[in-house]
PDB file of C-alpha atoms in Angstrom:
ATOM      1  CA  MET A   1      16.472  14.392   3.940  1.00 37.00           C
ATOM      2  CA  PRO A   2      14.565  11.502   2.634  1.00 43.00           C
ATOM      3  CA  ALA A   3      15.949   9.894  -0.762  1.00 43.00           C
ATOM      4  CA  SER A   4      13.137   9.669  -3.526  1.00 41.00           C
ATOM      5  CA  SER A   5      12.847   8.458  -6.828  1.00 38.00           C
ATOM      6  CA  ALA A   6      11.814  12.147  -7.900  1.00 38.00           C
ATOM      7  CA  GLU A   7      11.298  15.252  -6.195  1.00 33.00           C
ATOM      8  CA  ALA A   8       8.879  14.040  -3.269  1.00 36.00           C
ATOM      9  CA  ALA A   9       8.887  15.340   0.067  1.00 34.00           C
ATOM     10  CA  GLU A  10       6.972  14.199   3.025  1.00 34.00           C
ATOM     11  CA  ALA A  11       4.562  16.429   4.618  1.00 34.00           C
ATOM     12  CA  PRO A  12       4.320  16.499   7.945  1.00 34.00           C
ATOM     13  CA  GLY A  13       1.037  15.960  10.151  1.00 36.00           C
ATOM     14  CA  GLN A  14      -2.254  15.261   8.014  1.00 35.00           C
ATOM     15  CA  ALA A  15      -1.988  14.029   4.640  1.00 38.00           C
ATOM     16  CA  LYS A  16      -4.477  15.259   1.369  1.00 38.00           C
ATOM     17  CA  ALA A  17      -5.123  11.064  -0.091  1.00 39.00           C
ATOM     18  CA  SER A  18      -7.733  12.708  -1.656  1.00 38.00           C
ATOM     19  CA  ALA A  19      -7.316  13.406  -5.526  1.00 35.00           C
ATOM     20  CA  ALA A  20      -7.018  17.149  -5.761  1.00 37.00           C
ATOM     21  CA  ALA A  21      -8.507  18.477  -9.359  1.00 38.00           C
ATOM     22  CA  ALA A  22      -7.879  17.180 -12.624  1.00 48.00           C
ATOM     23  CA  SER A  23      -4.995  19.353 -13.244  1.00 55.00           C
ATOM     24  CA  GLY A  24      -3.586  19.355  -9.353  1.00 75.00           C
ATOM     25  CA  PRO A  25      -1.129  17.505  -8.016  1.00 92.00           C
ATOM     26  CA  GLY A  26      -2.323  14.208  -6.007  1.00 96.00           C
ATOM     27  CA  GLU A  27      -1.051  11.882  -3.221  1.00 97.00           C
ATOM     28  CA  LEU A  28      -1.252   8.905  -1.135  1.00 98.00           C
ATOM     29  CA  VAL A  29      -0.202   8.300   2.054  1.00 98.00           C
ATOM     30  CA  CYS A  30       0.777   5.213   3.379  1.00 98.00           C
ATOM     31  CA  PRO A  31      -0.887   1.864   4.037  1.00 98.00           C
ATOM     32  CA  VAL A  32       0.571   0.192   6.544  1.00 98.00           C
ATOM     33  CA  THR A  33       2.768   1.797   9.607  1.00 98.00           C
ATOM     34  CA  GLY A  34       6.498   1.245   9.022  1.00 98.00           C
ATOM     35  CA  SER A  35       9.573   1.647   6.988  1.00 98.00           C
ATOM     36  CA  VAL A  36       9.556   2.469   3.453  1.00 98.00           C
ATOM     37  CA  ALA A  37      11.191   1.408   1.113  1.00 98.00           C
ATOM     38  CA  SER A  38      11.938   0.949  -2.196  1.00 98.00           C
ATOM     39  CA  ILE A  39      10.275  -1.757  -4.424  1.00 98.00           C
ATOM     40  CA  GLU A  40      13.615  -3.057  -5.324  1.00 98.00           C
ATOM     41  CA  GLN A  41      13.757  -4.329  -1.721  1.00 97.00           C
ATOM     42  CA  MET A  42      11.229  -6.688  -1.766  1.00 97.00           C
ATOM     43  CA  ALA A  43      12.329 -10.485  -0.864  1.00 96.00           C
ATOM     44  CA  ASP A  44       9.669 -11.340  -3.522  1.00 96.00           C
ATOM     45  CA  PRO A  45      11.131 -11.024  -7.436  1.00 97.00           C
ATOM     46  CA  VAL A  46       7.747 -10.544  -8.738  1.00 96.00           C
ATOM     47  CA  PHE A  47       7.134  -7.072  -6.486  1.00 98.00           C
ATOM     48  CA  SER A  48      11.190  -6.311  -6.567  1.00 98.00           C
ATOM     49  CA  SER A  49      11.820  -6.330 -10.620  1.00 98.00           C
ATOM     50  CA  LYS A  50       8.658  -4.316 -10.750  1.00 98.00           C
ATOM     51  CA  CYS A  51       7.162  -6.645 -13.518  1.00 97.00           C
ATOM     52  CA  MET A  52       3.921  -5.620 -10.903  1.00 97.00           C
ATOM     53  CA  GLY A  53       4.064  -1.561 -10.974  1.00 98.00           C
ATOM     54  CA  ASP A  54       6.841   0.256  -9.644  1.00 98.00           C
ATOM     55  CA  GLY A  55       6.027   0.914  -5.848  1.00 98.00           C
ATOM     56  CA  LEU A  56       7.291   0.575  -2.079  1.00 98.00           C
ATOM     57  CA  CYS A  57       8.472  -1.685  -0.066  1.00 98.00           C
ATOM     58  CA  ILE A  58       7.098  -1.054   3.993  1.00 98.00           C
ATOM     59  CA  THR A  59       8.805  -3.101   6.572  1.00 98.00           C
ATOM     60  CA  PRO A  60       5.112  -2.489   9.352  1.00 98.00           C
ATOM     61  CA  ALA A  61       6.117  -1.929  12.995  1.00 98.00           C
ATOM     62  CA  PRO A  62       6.662  -4.487  15.785  1.00 97.00           C
ATOM     63  CA  SER A  63       3.194  -3.050  15.847  1.00 96.00           C
ATOM     64  CA  ALA A  64       1.606  -2.344  13.409  1.00 98.00           C
ATOM     65  CA  ASP A  65      -1.839  -4.779  11.653  1.00 98.00           C
ATOM     66  CA  THR A  66      -3.522  -2.906   9.650  1.00 98.00           C
ATOM     67  CA  VAL A  67      -3.821  -1.928   6.699  1.00 98.00           C
ATOM     68  CA  VAL A  68      -5.689   1.457   5.574  1.00 98.00           C
ATOM     69  CA  ALA A  69      -6.414   3.596   1.798  1.00 98.00           C
ATOM     70  CA  PRO A  70      -3.629   5.342   0.771  1.00 98.00           C
ATOM     71  CA  ALA A  71      -6.779   8.063  -0.829  1.00 98.00           C
ATOM     72  CA  ASP A  72      -9.996   7.976  -1.235  1.00 98.00           C
ATOM     73  CA  ALA A  73     -10.967   4.846  -4.082  1.00 98.00           C
ATOM     74  CA  THR A  74     -12.702   1.419  -4.678  1.00 98.00           C
ATOM     75  CA  ALA A  75     -11.569  -1.831  -3.880  1.00 98.00           C
ATOM     76  CA  THR A  76     -11.904  -3.850  -7.189  1.00 98.00           C
ATOM     77  CA  VAL A  77      -9.752  -6.459  -6.068  1.00 97.00           C
ATOM     78  CA  THR A  78      -9.832  -8.997  -2.396  1.00 97.00           C
ATOM     79  CA  MET A  79      -9.297 -12.248  -1.860  1.00 96.00           C
ATOM     80  CA  PRO A  80     -11.659 -13.430  -0.134  1.00 95.00           C
ATOM     81  CA  ALA A  81      -9.364 -16.818   0.111  1.00 95.00           C
ATOM     82  CA  SER A  82      -7.034 -15.607   1.971  1.00 97.00           C
ATOM     83  CA  ASN A  83      -7.682 -11.806   2.508  1.00 97.00           C
ATOM     84  CA  HIS A  84      -3.318 -10.876   2.336  1.00 97.00           C
ATOM     85  CA  ALA A  85      -4.552  -8.548  -0.683  1.00 98.00           C
ATOM     86  CA  VAL A  86      -6.801  -5.398  -1.766  1.00 98.00           C
ATOM     87  CA  GLY A  87      -6.262  -3.962  -5.014  1.00 98.00           C
ATOM     88  CA  LEU A  88      -7.767  -0.305  -5.619  1.00 98.00           C
ATOM     89  CA  THR A  89      -8.991   2.161  -8.351  1.00 98.00           C
ATOM     90  CA  LEU A  90      -8.908   5.909  -7.794  1.00 98.00           C
ATOM     91  CA  ASP A  91     -10.808   8.273  -9.755  1.00 96.00           C
ATOM     92  CA  ASN A  92      -8.423   9.273 -11.631  1.00 97.00           C
ATOM     93  CA  GLY A  93      -7.825   5.521 -12.390  1.00 98.00           C
ATOM     94  CA  MET A  94      -4.517   5.153 -11.055  1.00 98.00           C
ATOM     95  CA  GLU A  95      -4.827   1.696 -10.187  1.00 98.00           C
ATOM     96  CA  LEU A  96      -3.229   0.128  -6.470  1.00 98.00           C
ATOM     97  CA  LEU A  97      -2.302  -3.300  -5.049  1.00 98.00           C
ATOM     98  CA  ILE A  98      -1.519  -3.214  -1.210  1.00 98.00           C
ATOM     99  CA  HIS A  99      -0.015  -7.696  -0.900  1.00 98.00           C
ATOM    100  CA  VAL A 100       0.496  -8.014   2.934  1.00 98.00           C
ATOM    101  CA  GLY A 101       3.604 -10.461   3.431  1.00 97.00           C
ATOM    102  CA  ILE A 102       5.816 -12.565   0.838  1.00 96.00           C
ATOM    103  CA  ASP A 103       4.052 -16.173   0.015  1.00 96.00           C
ATOM    104  CA  THR A 104       1.249 -15.328   2.174  1.00 97.00           C
ATOM    105  CA  VAL A 105      -1.545 -16.753   0.064  1.00 95.00           C
ATOM    106  CA  ALA A 106      -0.127 -20.464   1.313  1.00 95.00           C
ATOM    107  CA  MET A 107      -1.950 -19.762   4.679  1.00 97.00           C
ATOM    108  CA  GLY A 108      -5.363 -19.333   3.496  1.00 96.00           C
ATOM    109  CA  GLY A 109      -5.938 -16.217   4.911  1.00 96.00           C
ATOM    110  CA  ASP A 110      -4.978 -17.699   8.400  1.00 96.00           C
ATOM    111  CA  ARG A 111      -4.782 -14.081  11.000  1.00 96.00           C
ATOM    112  CA  PHE A 112      -5.828 -12.083   8.195  1.00 98.00           C
ATOM    113  CA  THR A 113      -9.424 -10.040   8.055  1.00 98.00           C
ATOM    114  CA  CYS A 114     -10.638  -8.196   5.292  1.00 97.00           C
ATOM    115  CA  SER A 115     -12.549  -5.108   6.169  1.00 98.00           C
ATOM    116  CA  VAL A 116     -14.207  -4.887   2.160  1.00 98.00           C
ATOM    117  CA  LYS A 117     -15.573  -6.069  -0.149  1.00 97.00           C
ATOM    118  CA  GLN A 118     -15.448  -5.632  -4.030  1.00 97.00           C
ATOM    119  CA  GLY A 119     -16.838  -2.449  -6.049  1.00 98.00           C
ATOM    120  CA  ASP A 120     -16.870  -0.922  -1.898  1.00 98.00           C
ATOM    121  CA  ARG A 121     -16.333   3.186  -2.213  1.00 98.00           C
ATOM    122  CA  VAL A 122     -13.681   3.657   0.418  1.00 98.00           C
ATOM    123  CA  ARG A 123     -11.624   6.914   1.917  1.00 98.00           C
ATOM    124  CA  ALA A 124      -8.740   7.756   2.380  1.00 97.00           C
ATOM    125  CA  GLY A 125      -7.637   6.188   6.009  1.00 98.00           C
ATOM    126  CA  GLN A 126     -10.173   3.865   6.266  1.00 98.00           C
ATOM    127  CA  LYS A 127      -9.333  -0.294   7.426  1.00 98.00           C
ATOM    128  CA  LEU A 128      -8.869  -2.267   5.087  1.00 98.00           C
ATOM    129  CA  LEU A 129      -7.783  -5.460   6.348  1.00 98.00           C
ATOM    130  CA  THR A 130      -6.233  -6.369   9.479  1.00 98.00           C
ATOM    131  CA  PHE A 131      -3.228  -9.471   9.495  1.00 98.00           C
ATOM    132  CA  SER A 132      -1.090 -11.101  12.629  1.00 98.00           C
ATOM    133  CA  GLN A 133       2.171 -10.403  12.539  1.00 98.00           C
ATOM    134  CA  GLU A 134       3.067 -12.995  14.121  1.00 97.00           C
ATOM    135  CA  LYS A 135       1.146 -15.653  12.389  1.00 97.00           C
ATOM    136  CA  ILE A 136       2.891 -15.075   9.300  1.00 98.00           C
ATOM    137  CA  CYS A 137       6.457 -14.863  10.927  1.00 97.00           C
ATOM    138  CA  ALA A 138       5.337 -18.272  12.559  1.00 97.00           C
ATOM    139  CA  ALA A 139       4.422 -19.665   9.379  1.00 97.00           C
ATOM    140  CA  GLY A 140       7.771 -18.554   7.955  1.00 97.00           C
ATOM    141  CA  HIS A 141       7.009 -16.101   5.644  1.00 97.00           C
ATOM    142  CA  PRO A 142       8.283 -12.256   5.556  1.00 97.00           C
ATOM    143  CA  THR A 143       6.035  -9.830   6.436  1.00 98.00           C
ATOM    144  CA  ASP A 144       6.957  -6.521   4.593  1.00 98.00           C
ATOM    145  CA  VAL A 145       3.872  -5.028   2.382  1.00 98.00           C
ATOM    146  CA  ALA A 146       4.185  -4.344  -1.247  1.00 98.00           C
ATOM    147  CA  PHE A 147       2.763  -1.182  -2.497  1.00 98.00           C
ATOM    148  CA  VAL A 148       1.714  -1.016  -5.842  1.00 98.00           C
ATOM    149  CA  VAL A 149       1.024   1.839  -8.388  1.00 98.00           C
ATOM    150  CA  SER A 150      -0.184  -1.484 -10.843  1.00 98.00           C
ATOM    151  CA  ALA A 151      -0.967   1.423 -12.947  1.00 98.00           C
ATOM    152  CA  PRO A 152      -0.909   5.098 -13.160  1.00 98.00           C
ATOM    153  CA  GLY A 153      -4.654   5.732 -15.707  1.00 97.00           C
ATOM    154  CA  SER A 154      -4.158   9.453 -15.783  1.00 97.00           C
ATOM    155  CA  ALA A 155      -1.481  10.213 -13.094  1.00 97.00           C
ATOM    156  CA  LYS A 156       1.877  11.232 -14.502  1.00 97.00           C
ATOM    157  CA  ALA A 157       5.067  12.157 -12.694  1.00 97.00           C
ATOM    158  CA  ILE A 158       4.580   9.690 -10.448  1.00 98.00           C
ATOM    159  CA  ALA A 159       6.719   9.707  -7.452  1.00 98.00           C
ATOM    160  CA  PHE A 160       7.615   7.121  -4.348  1.00 98.00           C
ATOM    161  CA  THR A 161       8.930   9.060  -0.993  1.00 98.00           C
ATOM    162  CA  THR A 162      11.143   5.905   0.259  1.00 98.00           C
ATOM    163  CA  GLY A 163      13.692   6.208   3.603  1.00 98.00           C
ATOM    164  CA  VAL A 164      11.447   6.971   6.413  1.00 98.00           C
ATOM    165  CA  GLU A 165       9.273   5.595   8.627  1.00 98.00           C
ATOM    166  CA  ALA A 166       6.089   6.483   8.216  1.00 98.00           C
ATOM    167  CA  GLN A 167       2.549   6.525  10.117  1.00 98.00           C
ATOM    168  CA  ALA A 168      -0.486   4.443   8.542  1.00 98.00           C
ATOM    169  CA  GLY A 169      -3.038   7.048   6.692  1.00 98.00           C
ATOM    170  CA  GLU A 170      -0.729   9.864   7.138  1.00 98.00           C
ATOM    171  CA  THR A 171       2.795   9.719   5.607  1.00 98.00           C
ATOM    172  CA  SER A 172       2.517  10.724   2.417  1.00 98.00           C
ATOM    173  CA  VAL A 173       4.437   8.287   0.097  1.00 98.00           C
ATOM    174  CA  VAL A 174       3.859   8.757  -3.129  1.00 98.00           C
ATOM    175  CA  SER A 175       2.852  12.198  -5.291  1.00 98.00           C
ATOM    176  CA  TYR A 176       1.729  12.805  -8.588  1.00 98.00           C
ATOM    177  CA  GLN A 177       0.135  15.160 -10.682  1.00 95.00           C
ATOM    178  CA  ALA A 178      -3.472  14.354 -12.083  1.00 84.00           C
TER     179      ALA A 178
END
C-alpha cells in the first residue's frame, strides 16, 4: 500500500481529474510520469520547507518530457522567459504550481516549451509544457518536479499519495473534499 500523508488511495485506470460536485470528492492526476515522493524530499529548501505550500516531489521517468494538467483549470501563471513552471487555478479556487527542475529558471528557457498562455482554460491531461531532462542535467540541475498546492481554495482534507510510480494524466496523486 502506498504511503500517504492522509488516507489517500491510488485509483486504477482512468482518474477522475475534473472537480466533482461542490460537496463531493475531487482528485488531481500526476502532471508528469515518474516516482512520487513527499515534497520534503525536494532538494530545494524553498519547496521542501513547504513555504510555497504542501505537495509532491516527482522524479521524472527517464523518458518523461511532458507536463500535463492535473485537472480542469485555468492557467494563471506562465513563465514566458523560462517556460519552466506553470500555475493553475481550479474552479474551487485551489491554486497549483508545477515547477520543473531546481534552479532551472537560470536556463532561460533552453529546451523548455510552454503550450499554454495565461488565461487559457485547460482540461485534465492536456499538455502544459515540455522539457529536456538531458539539457537540465547538462546544465547541472536536478530534474525533480515540484507539484504544489499553493492555496487550497474551498478544498478540505487534502491528501497526497506518495511512494508510487505514476503515469502523467492517469494516476491520482492528490485527493480532497470540495
